[in-house]
Coordinates of N, CA and C in Angstrom, one line a residue:
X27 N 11.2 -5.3 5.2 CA 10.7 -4.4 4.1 C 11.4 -4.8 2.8
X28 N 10.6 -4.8 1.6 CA 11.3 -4.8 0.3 C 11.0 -3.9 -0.7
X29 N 12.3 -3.6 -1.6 CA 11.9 -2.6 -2.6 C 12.3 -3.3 -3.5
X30 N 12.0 -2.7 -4.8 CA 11.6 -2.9 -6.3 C 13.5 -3.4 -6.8
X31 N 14.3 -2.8 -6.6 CA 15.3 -3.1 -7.3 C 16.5 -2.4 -6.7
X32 N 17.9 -2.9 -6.9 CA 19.0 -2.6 -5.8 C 19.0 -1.1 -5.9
X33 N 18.5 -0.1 -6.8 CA 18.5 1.3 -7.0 C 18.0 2.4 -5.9
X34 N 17.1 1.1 -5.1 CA 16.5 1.8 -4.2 C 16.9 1.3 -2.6
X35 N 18.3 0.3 -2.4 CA 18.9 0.0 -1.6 C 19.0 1.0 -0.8
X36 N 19.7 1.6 -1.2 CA 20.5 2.5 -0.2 C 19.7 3.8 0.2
X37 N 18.8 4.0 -0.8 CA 17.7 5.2 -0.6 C 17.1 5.0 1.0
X38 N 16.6 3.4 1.4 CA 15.9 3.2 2.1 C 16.7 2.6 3.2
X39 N 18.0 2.5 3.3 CA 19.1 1.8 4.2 C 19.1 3.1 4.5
X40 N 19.3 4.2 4.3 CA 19.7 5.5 4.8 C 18.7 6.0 5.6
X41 N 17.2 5.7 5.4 CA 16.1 6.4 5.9 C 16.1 5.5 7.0
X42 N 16.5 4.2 7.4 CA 16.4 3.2 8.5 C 17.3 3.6 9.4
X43 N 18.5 4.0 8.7 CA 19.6 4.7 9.8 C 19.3 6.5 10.2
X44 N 18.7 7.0 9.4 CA 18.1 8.3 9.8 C 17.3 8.2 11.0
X45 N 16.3 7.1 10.9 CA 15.2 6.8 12.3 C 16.2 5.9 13.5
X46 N 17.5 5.9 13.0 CA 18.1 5.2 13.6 C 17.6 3.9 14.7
X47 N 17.2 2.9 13.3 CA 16.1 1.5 13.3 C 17.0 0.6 14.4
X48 N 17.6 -0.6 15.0 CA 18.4 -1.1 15.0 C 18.6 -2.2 14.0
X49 N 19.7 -2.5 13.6 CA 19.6 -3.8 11.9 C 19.0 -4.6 12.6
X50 N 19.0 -5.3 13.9 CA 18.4 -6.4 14.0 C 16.9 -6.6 14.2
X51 N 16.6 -5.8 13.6 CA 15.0 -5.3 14.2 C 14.6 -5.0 13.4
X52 N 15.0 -4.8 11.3 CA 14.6 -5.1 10.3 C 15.9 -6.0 9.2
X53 N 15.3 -6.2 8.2 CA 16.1 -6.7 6.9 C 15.2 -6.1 5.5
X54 N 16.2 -5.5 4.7 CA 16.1 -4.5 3.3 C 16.0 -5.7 2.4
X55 N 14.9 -6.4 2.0 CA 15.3 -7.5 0.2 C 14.4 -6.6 -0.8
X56 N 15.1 -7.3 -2.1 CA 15.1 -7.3 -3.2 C 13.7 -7.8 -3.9
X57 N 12.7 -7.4 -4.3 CA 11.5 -8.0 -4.2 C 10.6 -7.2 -5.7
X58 N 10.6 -8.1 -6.6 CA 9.9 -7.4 -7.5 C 8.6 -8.0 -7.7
X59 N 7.5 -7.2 -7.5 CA 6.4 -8.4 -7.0 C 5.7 -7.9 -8.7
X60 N 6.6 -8.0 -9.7 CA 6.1 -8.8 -10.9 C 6.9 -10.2 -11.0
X61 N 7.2 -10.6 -10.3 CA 8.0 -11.5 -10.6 C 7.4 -12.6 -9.5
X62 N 6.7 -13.5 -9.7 CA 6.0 -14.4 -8.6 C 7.7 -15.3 -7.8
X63 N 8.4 -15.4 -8.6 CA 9.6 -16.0 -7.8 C 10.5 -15.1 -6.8
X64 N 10.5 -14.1 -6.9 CA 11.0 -13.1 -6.3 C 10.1 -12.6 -4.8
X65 N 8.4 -12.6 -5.4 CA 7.8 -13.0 -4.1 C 8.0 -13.8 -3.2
X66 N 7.5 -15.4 -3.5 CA 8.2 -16.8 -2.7 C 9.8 -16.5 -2.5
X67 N 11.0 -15.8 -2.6 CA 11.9 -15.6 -2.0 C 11.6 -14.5 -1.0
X68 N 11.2 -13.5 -0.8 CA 10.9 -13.0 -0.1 C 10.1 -13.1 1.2
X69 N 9.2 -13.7 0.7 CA 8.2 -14.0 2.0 C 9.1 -15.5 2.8
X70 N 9.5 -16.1 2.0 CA 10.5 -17.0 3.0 C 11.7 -16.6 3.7
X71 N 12.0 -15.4 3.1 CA 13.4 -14.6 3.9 C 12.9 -14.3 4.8
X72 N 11.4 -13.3 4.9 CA 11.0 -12.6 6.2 C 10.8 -14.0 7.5
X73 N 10.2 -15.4 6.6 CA 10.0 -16.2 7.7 C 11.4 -16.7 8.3
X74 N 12.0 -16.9 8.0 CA 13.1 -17.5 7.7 C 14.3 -16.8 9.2
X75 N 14.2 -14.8 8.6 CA 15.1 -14.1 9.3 C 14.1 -13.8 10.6
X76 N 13.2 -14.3 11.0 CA 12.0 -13.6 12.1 C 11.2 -14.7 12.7
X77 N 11.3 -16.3 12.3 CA 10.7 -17.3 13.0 C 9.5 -16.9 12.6
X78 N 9.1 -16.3 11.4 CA 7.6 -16.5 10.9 C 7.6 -15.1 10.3
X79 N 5.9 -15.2 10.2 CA 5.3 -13.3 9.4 C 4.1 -13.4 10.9
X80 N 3.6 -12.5 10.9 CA 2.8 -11.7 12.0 C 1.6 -11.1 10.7
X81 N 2.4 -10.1 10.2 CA 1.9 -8.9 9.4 C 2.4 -8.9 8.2
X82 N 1.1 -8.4 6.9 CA 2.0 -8.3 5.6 C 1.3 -6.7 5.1
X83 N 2.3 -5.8 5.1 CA 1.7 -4.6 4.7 C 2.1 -4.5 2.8
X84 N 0.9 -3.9 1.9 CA 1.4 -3.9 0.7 C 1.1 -2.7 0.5
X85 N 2.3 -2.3 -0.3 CA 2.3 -0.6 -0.1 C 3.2 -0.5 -1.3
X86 N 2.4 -1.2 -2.6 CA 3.4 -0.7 -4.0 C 2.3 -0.5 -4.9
X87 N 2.6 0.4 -5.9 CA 2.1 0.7 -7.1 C 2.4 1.7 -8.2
X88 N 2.3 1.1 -9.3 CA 2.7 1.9 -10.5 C 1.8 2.0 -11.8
X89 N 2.5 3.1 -12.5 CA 1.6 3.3 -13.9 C 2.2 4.2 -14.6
X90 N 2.3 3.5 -15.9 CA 3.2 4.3 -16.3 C 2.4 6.0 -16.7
X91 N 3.9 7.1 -17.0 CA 2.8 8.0 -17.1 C 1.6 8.4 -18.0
X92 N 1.7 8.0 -19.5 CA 0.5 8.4 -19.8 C -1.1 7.7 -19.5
X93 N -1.0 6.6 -18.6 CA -2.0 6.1 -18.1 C -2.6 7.0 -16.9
X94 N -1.5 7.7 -16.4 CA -2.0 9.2 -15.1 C -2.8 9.7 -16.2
X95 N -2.4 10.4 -16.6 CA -2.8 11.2 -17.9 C -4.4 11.1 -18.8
X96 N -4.5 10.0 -18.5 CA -5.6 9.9 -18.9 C -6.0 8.3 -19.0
X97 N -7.8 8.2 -18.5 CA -8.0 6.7 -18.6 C -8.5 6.3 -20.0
X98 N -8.9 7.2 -20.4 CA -10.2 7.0 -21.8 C -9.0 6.3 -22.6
X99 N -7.8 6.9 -22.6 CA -6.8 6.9 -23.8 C -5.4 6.3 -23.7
X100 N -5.9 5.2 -22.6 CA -4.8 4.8 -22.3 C -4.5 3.2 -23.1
X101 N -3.4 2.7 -23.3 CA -3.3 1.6 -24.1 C -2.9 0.2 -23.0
X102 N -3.0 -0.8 -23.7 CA -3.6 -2.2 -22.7 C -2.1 -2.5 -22.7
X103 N -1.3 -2.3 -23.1 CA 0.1 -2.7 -22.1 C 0.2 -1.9 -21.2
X104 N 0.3 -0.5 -20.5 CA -0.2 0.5 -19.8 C -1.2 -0.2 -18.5
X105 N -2.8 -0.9 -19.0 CA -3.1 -1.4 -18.3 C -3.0 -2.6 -17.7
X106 N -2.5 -3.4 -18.5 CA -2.0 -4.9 -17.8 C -1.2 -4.6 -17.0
X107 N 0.1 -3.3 -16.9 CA 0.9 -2.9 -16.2 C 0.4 -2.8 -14.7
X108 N -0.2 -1.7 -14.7 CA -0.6 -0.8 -13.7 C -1.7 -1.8 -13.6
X109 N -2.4 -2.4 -13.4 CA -3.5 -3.6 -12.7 C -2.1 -5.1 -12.2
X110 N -1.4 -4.9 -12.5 CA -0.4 -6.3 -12.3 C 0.6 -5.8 -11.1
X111 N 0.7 -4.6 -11.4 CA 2.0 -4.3 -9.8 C 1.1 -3.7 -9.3
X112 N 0.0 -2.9 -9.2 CA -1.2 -2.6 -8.6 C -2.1 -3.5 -7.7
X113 N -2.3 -4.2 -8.2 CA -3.8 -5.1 -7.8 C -3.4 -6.3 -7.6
X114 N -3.1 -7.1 -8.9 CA -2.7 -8.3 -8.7 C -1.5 -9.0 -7.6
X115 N -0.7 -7.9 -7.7 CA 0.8 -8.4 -6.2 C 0.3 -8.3 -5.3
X116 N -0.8 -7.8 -4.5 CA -1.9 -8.1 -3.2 C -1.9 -9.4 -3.4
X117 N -3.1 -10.1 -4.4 CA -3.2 -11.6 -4.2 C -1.7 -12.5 -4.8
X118 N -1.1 -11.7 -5.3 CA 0.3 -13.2 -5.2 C 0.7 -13.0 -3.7
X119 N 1.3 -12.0 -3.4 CA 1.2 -12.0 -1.9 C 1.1 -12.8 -1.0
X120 N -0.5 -12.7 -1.0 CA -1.0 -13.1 -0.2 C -1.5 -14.4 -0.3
X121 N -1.0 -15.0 -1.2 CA -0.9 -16.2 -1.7 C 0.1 -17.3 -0.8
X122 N 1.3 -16.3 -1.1 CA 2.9 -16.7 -0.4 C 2.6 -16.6 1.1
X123 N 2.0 -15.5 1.5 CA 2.1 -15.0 3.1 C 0.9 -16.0 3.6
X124 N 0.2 -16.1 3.2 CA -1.3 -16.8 3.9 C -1.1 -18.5 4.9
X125 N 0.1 -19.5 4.0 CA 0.6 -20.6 4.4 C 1.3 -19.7 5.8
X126 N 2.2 -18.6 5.4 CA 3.1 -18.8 6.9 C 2.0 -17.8 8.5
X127 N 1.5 -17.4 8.1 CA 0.3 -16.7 8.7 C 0.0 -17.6 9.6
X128 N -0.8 -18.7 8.6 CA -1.6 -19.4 8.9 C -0.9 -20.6 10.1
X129 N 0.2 -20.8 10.0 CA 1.0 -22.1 11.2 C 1.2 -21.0 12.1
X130 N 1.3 -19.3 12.0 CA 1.2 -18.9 13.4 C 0.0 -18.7 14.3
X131 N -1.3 -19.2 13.9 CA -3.1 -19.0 14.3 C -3.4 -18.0 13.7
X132 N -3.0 -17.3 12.4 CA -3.7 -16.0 12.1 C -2.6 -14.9 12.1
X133 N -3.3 -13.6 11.5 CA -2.0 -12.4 11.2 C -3.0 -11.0 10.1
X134 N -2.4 -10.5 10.0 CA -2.8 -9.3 9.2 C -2.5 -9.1 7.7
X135 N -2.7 -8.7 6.9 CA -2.6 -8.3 5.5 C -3.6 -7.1 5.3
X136 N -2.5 -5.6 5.2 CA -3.0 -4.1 4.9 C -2.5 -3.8 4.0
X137 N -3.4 -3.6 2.9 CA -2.6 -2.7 2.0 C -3.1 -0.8 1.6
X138 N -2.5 -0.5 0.6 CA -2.7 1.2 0.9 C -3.4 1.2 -0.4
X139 N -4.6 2.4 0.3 CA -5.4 3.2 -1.2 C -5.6 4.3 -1.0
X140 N -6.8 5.1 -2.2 CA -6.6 6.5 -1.5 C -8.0 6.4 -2.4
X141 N -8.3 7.8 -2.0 CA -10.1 8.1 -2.5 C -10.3 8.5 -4.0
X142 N -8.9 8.3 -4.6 CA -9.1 8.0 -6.0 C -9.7 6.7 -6.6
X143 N -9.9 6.0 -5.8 CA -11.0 4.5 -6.5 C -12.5 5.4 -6.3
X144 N -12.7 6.2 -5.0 CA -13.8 6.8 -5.2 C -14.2 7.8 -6.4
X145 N -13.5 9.2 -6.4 CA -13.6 10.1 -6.7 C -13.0 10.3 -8.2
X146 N -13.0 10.9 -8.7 CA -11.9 11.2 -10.3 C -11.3 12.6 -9.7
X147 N -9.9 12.2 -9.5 CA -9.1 13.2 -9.4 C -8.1 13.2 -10.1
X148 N -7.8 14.9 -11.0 CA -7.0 14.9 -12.1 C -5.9 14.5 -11.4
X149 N -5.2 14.3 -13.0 CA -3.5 13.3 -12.6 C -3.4 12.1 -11.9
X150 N -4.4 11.7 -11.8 CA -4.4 10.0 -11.2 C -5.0 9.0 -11.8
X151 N -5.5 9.7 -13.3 CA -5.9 8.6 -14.1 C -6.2 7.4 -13.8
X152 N -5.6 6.6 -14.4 CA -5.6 4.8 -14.4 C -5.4 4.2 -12.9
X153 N -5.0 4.8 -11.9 CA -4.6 4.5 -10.9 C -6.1 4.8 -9.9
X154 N -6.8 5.1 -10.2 CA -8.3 5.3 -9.6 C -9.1 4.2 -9.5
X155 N -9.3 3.8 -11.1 CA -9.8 2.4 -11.5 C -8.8 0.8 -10.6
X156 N -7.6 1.3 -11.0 CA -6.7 0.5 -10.0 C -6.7 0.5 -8.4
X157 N -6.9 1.5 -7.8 CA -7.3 1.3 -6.2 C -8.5 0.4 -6.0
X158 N -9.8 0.7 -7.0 CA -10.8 0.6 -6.6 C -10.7 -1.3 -6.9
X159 N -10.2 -1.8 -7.8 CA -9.7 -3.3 -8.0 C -8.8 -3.8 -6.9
X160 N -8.4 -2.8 -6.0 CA -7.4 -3.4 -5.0 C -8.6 -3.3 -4.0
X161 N -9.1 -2.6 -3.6 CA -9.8 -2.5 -2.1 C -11.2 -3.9 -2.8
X162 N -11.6 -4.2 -3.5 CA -12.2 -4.9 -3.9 C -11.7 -6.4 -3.6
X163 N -10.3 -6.7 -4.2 CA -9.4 -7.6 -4.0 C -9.2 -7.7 -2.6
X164 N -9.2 -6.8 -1.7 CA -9.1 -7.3 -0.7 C -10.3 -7.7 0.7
X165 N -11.2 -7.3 -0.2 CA -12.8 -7.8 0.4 C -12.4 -9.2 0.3
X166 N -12.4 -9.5 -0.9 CA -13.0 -10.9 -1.5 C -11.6 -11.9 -0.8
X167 N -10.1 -11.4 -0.5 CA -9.8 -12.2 0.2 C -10.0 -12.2 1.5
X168 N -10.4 -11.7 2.2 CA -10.7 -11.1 3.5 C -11.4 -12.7 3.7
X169 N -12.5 -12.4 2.6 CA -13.4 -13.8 3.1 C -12.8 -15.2 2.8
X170 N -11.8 -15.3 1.8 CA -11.9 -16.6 1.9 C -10.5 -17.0 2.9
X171 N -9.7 -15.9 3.7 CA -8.6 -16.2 4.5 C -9.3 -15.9 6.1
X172 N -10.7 -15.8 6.3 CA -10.9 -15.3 7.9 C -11.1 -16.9 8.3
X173 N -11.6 -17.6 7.7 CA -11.6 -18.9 8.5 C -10.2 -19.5 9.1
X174 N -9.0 -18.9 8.9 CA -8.0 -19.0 8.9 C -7.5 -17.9 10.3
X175 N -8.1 -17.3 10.3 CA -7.5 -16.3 11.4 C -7.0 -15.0 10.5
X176 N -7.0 -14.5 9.7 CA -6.0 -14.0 8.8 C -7.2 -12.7 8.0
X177 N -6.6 -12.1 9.1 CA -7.8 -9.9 8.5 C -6.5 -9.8 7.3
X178 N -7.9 -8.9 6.7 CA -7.5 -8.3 5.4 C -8.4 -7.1 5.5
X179 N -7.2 -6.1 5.3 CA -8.0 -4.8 4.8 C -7.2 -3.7 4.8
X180 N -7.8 -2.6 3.8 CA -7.3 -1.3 3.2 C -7.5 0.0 3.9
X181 N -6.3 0.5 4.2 CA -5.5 1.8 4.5 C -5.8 2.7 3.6
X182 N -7.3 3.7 3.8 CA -7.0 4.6 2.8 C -6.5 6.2 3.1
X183 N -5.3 6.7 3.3 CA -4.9 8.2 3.7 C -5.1 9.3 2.9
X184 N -5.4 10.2 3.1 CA -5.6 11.3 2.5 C -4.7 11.7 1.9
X185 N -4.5 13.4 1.1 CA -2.8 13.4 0.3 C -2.3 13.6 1.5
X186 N -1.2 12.2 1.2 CA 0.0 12.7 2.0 C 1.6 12.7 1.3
X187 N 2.4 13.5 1.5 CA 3.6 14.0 0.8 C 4.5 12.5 1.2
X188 N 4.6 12.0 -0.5 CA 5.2 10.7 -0.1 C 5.7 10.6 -1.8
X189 N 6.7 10.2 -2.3 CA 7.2 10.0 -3.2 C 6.4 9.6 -4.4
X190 N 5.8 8.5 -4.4 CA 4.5 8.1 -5.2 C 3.4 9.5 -5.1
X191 N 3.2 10.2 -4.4 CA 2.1 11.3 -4.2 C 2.8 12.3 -4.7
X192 N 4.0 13.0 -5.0 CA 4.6 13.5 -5.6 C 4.3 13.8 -6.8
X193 N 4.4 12.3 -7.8 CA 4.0 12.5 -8.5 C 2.5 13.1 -9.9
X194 N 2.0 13.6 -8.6 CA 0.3 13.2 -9.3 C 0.7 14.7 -9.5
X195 N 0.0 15.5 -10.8 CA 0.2 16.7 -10.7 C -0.4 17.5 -10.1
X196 N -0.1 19.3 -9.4 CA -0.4 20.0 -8.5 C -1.1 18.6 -7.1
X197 N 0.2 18.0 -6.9 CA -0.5 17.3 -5.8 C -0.5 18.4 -4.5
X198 N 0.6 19.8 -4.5 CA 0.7 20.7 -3.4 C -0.4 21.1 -3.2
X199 N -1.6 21.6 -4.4 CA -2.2 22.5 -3.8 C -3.9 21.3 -3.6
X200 N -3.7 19.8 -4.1 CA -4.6 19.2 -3.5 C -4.2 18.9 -1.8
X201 N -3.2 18.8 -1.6 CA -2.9 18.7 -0.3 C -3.5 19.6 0.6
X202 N -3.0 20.9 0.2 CA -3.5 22.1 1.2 C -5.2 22.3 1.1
X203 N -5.9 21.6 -0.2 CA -7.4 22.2 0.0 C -8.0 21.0 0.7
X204 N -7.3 19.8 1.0 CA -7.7 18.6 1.9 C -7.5 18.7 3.2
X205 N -6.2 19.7 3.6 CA -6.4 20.6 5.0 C -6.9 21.4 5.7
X206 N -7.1 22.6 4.5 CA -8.3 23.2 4.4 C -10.3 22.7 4.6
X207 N -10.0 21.9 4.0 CA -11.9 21.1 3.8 C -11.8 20.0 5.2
X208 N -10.8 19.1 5.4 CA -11.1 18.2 6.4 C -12.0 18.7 7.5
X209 N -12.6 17.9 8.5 CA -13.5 18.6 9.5 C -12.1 18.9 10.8
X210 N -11.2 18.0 10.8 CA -10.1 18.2 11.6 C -9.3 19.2 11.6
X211 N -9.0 19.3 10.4 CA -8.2 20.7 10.1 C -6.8 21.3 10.7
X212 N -6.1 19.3 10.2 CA -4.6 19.6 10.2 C -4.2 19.0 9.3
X213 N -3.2 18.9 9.1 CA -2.4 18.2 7.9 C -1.8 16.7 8.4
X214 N -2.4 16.1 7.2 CA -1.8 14.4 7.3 C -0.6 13.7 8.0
X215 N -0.6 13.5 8.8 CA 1.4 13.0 8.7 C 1.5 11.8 8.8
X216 N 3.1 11.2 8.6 CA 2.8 10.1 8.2 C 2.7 8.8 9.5
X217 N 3.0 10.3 10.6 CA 2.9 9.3 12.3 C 1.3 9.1 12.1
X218 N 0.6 9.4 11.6 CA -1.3 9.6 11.8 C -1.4 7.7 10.9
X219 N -0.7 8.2 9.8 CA -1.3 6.4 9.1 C -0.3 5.6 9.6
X220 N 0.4 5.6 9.7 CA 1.5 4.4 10.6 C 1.1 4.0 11.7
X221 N 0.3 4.7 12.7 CA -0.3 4.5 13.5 C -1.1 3.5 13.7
X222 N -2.6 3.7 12.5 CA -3.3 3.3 12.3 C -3.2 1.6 11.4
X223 N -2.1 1.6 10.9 CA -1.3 0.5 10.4 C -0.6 -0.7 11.5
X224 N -0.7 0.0 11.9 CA 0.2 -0.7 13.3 C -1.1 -1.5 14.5
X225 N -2.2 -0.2 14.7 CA -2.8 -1.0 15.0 C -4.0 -2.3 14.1
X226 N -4.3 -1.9 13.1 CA -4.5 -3.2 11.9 C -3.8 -4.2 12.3
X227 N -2.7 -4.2 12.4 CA -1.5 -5.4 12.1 C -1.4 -6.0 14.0
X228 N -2.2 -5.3 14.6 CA -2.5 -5.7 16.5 C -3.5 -6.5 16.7
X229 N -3.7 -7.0 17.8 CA -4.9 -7.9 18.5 C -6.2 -7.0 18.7
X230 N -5.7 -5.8 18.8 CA -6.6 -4.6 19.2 C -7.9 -4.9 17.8
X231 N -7.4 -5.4 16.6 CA -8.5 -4.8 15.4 C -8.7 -6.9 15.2
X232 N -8.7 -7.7 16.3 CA -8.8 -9.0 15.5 C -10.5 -9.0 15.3
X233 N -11.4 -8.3 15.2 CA -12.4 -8.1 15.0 C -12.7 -7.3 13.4
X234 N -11.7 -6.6 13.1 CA -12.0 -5.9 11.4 C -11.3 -6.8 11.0
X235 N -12.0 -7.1 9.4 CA -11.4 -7.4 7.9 C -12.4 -7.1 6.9
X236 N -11.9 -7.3 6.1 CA -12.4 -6.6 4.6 C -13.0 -5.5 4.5
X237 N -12.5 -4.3 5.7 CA -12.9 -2.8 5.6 C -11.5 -1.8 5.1
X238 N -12.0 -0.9 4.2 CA -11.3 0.0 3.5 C -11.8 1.6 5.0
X239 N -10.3 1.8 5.7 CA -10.5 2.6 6.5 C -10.3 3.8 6.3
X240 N -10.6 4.8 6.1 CA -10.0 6.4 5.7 C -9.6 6.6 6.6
X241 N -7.9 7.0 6.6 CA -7.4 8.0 7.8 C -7.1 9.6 7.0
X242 N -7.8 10.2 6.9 CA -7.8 11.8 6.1 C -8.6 13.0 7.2
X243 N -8.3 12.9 8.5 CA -9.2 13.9 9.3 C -10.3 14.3 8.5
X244 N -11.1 13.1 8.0 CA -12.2 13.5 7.7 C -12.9 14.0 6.2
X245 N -11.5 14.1 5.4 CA -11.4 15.0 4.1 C -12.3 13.9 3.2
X246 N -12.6 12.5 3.4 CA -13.5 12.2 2.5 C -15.0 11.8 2.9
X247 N -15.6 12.4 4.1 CA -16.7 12.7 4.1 C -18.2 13.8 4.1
X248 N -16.7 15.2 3.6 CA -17.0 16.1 3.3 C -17.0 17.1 1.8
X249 N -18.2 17.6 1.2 CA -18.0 18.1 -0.2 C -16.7 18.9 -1.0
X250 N -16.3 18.3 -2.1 CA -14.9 18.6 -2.1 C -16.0 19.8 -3.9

């Protein structure tokens, strides 16, 4: 796994020792996927410390806040931002990971969205337009990496209480009316999309790519 910068070391060394991981069964790098050099170091650490990649899950994104705030009024450093650590680090990515993929017969690449590419929901502004560029981006590589062995496709979860989700405002009481409205009618957890990530990244799904999956008990096929 990698995070954005050493600030978040220990944040996430602590949560590995909480699940009590064993170290040799992950490694924590440094990885700022604005930075294409910092990618190519990383994806050769994972090959490097693991005898290859298997699976590349992408699960980053930002914007700054007045881009949440609103899309009409937002300014183009704002969006080059939030489209570049958003959208674009999928395809550098998968750029880096697709060579080592590919000398194992094939592998997986999932990344995460949510039904704000569909729907306009307040407080998620710019990041709506941005999902919907990612799950897009990963159609289009889907196809030109399947000749390869190598699925691609998008993780979309309902609200679930996660630091990035935090952020969006009154994300509490969108949570509870997506518990409420789901046809399932329980609440998200994060064993439900981990799950479903896990199996993406298995032999079980070598038949999907370039599908955007909802795991939301249902919350995005019912009227909100």
């Amino acid at each position: 796994m990698s995070v954005e910068s050493e600030r978040f070391l220990s944040k996430v060394s602590g949560m590995c020792e909480k699940e009590k991981w064993d170290k040799g069964d992950y490694r924590i790098l440094q990885c700022d996927v604005s930075k294409d050099v910092e990618i190519g170091q990383a994806i050769r650490a994972c090959s490097e410390n693991f005898g290859g990649l298997d699976a590349l899950l992408h699960s980053v994104a930002f914007s700054p806040k007045p881009a949440l705030e609103s899309v009409l009024h937002c300014n183009r450093e704002d969006f080059r931002k939030t489209f570049d650590i958003s959208v674009y680090s999928l395809i550098a990515l998968s750029q880096e990971a697709a060579p080592v993929l590919r000398s194992r017969g094939g592998g997986s690449i999932t990344c995460l969205t949510f039904n704000g590419s569909e729907r306009a929901i307040p407080g998620y502004g710019l990041m709506g337009p941005a999902k919907g560029a990612l799950e897009s981006a990963c159609r289009y590589i889907a196809a030109e990496l399947g000749q390869d062995k190598i699925r691609v496709n998008a993780l979309s979860p309902g609200p679930l209480n996660t630091l990035a989700a935090r952020g969006i405002p009154n994300f509490h009481q969108l949570r509870q009316s997506a518990e409420a409205k789901a046809p399932l009618n329980k609440q998200l957890t994060q064993q439900d999309v981990g799950d479903v990530a896990a199996f993406l990244a298995s032999d079980m799904a070598q038949a999907i790519t370039g599908q955007t999956l909802h795991v939301d008990c249902g919350y995005s096929i019912v009227s909100h």
